[in-house]
Tab-separated table of C-alpha atoms in Angstrom:
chain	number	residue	atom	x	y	z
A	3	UNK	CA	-9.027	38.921	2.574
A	4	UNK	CA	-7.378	42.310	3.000
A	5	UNK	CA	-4.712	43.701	1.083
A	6	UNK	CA	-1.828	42.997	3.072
A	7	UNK	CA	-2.752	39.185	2.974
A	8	UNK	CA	-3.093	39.066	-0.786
A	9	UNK	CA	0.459	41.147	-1.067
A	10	UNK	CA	1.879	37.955	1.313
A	11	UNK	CA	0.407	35.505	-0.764
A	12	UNK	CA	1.263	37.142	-4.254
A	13	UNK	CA	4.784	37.558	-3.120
A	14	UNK	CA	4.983	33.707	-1.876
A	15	UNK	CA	3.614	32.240	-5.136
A	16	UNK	CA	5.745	33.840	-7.250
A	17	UNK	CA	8.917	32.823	-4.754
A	18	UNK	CA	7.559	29.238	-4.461
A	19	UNK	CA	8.497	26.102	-6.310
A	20	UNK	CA	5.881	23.294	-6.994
A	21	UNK	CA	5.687	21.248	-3.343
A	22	UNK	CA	5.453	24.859	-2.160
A	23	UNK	CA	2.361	26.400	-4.187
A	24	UNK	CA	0.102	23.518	-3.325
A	25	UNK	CA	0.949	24.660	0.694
A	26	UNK	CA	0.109	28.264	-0.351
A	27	UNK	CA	-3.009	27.361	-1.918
A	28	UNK	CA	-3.632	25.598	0.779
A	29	UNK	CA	-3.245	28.461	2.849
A	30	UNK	CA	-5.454	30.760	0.872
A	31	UNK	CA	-8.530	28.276	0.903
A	32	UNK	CA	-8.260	28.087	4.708
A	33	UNK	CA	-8.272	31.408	4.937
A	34	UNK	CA	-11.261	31.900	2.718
A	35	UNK	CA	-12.852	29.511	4.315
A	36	UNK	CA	-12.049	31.539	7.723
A	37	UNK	CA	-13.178	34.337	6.015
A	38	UNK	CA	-16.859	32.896	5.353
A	39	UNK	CA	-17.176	32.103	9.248
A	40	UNK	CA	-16.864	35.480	9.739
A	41	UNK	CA	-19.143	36.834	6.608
A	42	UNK	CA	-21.893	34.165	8.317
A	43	UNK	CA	-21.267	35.853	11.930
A	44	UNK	CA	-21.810	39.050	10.217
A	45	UNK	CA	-24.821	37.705	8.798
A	46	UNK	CA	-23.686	38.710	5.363
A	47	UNK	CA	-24.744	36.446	2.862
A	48	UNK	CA	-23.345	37.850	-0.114
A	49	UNK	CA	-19.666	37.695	1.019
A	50	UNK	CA	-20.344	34.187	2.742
A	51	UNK	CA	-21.029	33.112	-0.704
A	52	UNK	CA	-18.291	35.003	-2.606
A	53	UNK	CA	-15.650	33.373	0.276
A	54	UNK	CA	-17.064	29.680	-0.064
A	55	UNK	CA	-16.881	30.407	-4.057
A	56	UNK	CA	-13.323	31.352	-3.772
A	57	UNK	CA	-12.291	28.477	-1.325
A	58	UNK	CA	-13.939	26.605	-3.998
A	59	UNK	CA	-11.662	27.703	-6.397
A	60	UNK	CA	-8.458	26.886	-4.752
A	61	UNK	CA	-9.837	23.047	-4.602
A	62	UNK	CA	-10.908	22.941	-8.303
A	63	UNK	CA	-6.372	24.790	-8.463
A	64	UNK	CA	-5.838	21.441	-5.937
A	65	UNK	CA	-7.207	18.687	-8.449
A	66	UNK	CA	-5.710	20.838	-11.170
A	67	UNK	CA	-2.562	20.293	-9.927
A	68	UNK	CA	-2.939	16.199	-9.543
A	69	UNK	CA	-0.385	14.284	-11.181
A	70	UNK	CA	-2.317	11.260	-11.822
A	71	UNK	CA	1.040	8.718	-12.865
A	72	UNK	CA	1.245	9.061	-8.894
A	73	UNK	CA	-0.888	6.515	-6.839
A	74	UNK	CA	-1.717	8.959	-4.308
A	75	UNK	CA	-3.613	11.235	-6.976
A	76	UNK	CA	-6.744	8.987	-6.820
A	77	UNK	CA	-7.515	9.300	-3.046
A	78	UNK	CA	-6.970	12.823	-3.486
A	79	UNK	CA	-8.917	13.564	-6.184
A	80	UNK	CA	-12.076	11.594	-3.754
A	81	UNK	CA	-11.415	13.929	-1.131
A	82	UNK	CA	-11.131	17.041	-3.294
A	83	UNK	CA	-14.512	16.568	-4.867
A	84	UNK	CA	-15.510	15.589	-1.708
A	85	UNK	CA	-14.601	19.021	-0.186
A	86	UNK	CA	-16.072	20.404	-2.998
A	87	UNK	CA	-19.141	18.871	-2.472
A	88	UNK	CA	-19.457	20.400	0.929
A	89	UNK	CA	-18.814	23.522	0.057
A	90	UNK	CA	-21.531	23.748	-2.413
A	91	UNK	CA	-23.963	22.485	-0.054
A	92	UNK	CA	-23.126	25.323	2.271
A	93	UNK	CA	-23.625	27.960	-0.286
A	94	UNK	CA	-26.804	26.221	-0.848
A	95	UNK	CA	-27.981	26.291	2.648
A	96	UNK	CA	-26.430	29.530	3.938
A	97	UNK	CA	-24.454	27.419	6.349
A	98	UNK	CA	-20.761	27.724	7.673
A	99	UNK	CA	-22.052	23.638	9.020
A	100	UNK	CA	-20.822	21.844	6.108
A	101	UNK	CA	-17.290	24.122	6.002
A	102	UNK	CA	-15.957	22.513	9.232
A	103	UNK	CA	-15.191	19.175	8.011
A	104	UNK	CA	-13.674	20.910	4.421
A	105	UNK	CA	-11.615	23.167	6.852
A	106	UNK	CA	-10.484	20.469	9.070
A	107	UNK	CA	-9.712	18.025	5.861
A	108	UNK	CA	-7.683	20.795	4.134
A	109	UNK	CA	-5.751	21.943	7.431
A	110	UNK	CA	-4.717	18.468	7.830
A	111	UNK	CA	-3.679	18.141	4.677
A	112	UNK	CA	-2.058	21.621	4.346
A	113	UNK	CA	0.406	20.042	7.343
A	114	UNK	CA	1.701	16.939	5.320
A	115	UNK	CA	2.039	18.949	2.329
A	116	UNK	CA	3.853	21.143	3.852
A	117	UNK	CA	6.649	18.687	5.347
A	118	UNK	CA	6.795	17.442	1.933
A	119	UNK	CA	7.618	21.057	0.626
A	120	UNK	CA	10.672	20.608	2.870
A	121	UNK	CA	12.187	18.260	1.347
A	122	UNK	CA	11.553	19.778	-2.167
A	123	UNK	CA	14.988	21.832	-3.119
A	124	UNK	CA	13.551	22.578	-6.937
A	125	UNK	CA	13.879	26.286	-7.822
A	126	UNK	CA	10.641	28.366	-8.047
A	127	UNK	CA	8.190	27.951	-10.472
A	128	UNK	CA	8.683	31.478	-11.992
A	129	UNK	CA	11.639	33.222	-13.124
A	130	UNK	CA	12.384	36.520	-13.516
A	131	UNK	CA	10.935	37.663	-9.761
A	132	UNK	CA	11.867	40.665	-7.923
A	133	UNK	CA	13.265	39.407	-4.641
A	134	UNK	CA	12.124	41.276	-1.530
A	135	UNK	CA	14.251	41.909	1.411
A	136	UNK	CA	12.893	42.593	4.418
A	137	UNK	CA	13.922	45.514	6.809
């Protein structure tokens, strides 16, 4: 991930309120995930690994954030470790194979997550931000 993407995401998590953060780290694991695809292409093991690893860690920041006196927790929790599962059989076989279900999983996801973020008016999650204006 370059630095202008991490600047994007840094600024959105500290703008974004709960429903919000689970899109962003949503965001961030597809994009490591995208990120190994092209480390594999590249034939670079090392950052393949290092992506995967990080993806990983947005899922492990996913069942971290499950709020288990919801139903819905329990079937997400199953697919998390499920994810995670995949993802550390592709760092064990060098493979972007076992990514392409996690991806499509996550991106599907990512999309109901994020209509519930609409509907979320709570304030962000940290105060005391600099606000950033564009132009």
């Amino acid at each position: 991930m370059n630095d202008e993407k991490r600047q994007e995401y840094t600024r959105r998590i500290t703008s974004d309120n709960k429903s919000q953060l689970i899109v962003t780290i949503y965001d961030i694991a597809l994009e490591y995930i995208d990120e190994s695809k092209k480390a594999i292409d590249n034939n670079n093991k090392t950052e393949f690994i290092k992506n995967v690893a990080r993806a990983q860690k947005c899922v492990e920041s996913l069942i971290a954030a499950l709020n288990f006196d919801y139903e819905m927790a329990h079937p997400l929790w199953h697919i998390y470790f499920y994810i995670n599962k995949k993802m550390s059989y592709a760092i064990k076989t060098n493979s972007y194979e076992p990514l392409k279900e996690s991806y499509e999983i996550l991106f599907k996801l990512r999309g109901s997550f994020d209509e519930i973020s609409k509907l979320d008016n709570s304030k962000p999650m940290m105060d005391n931000t600099q606000s950033v204006i564009a132009g």
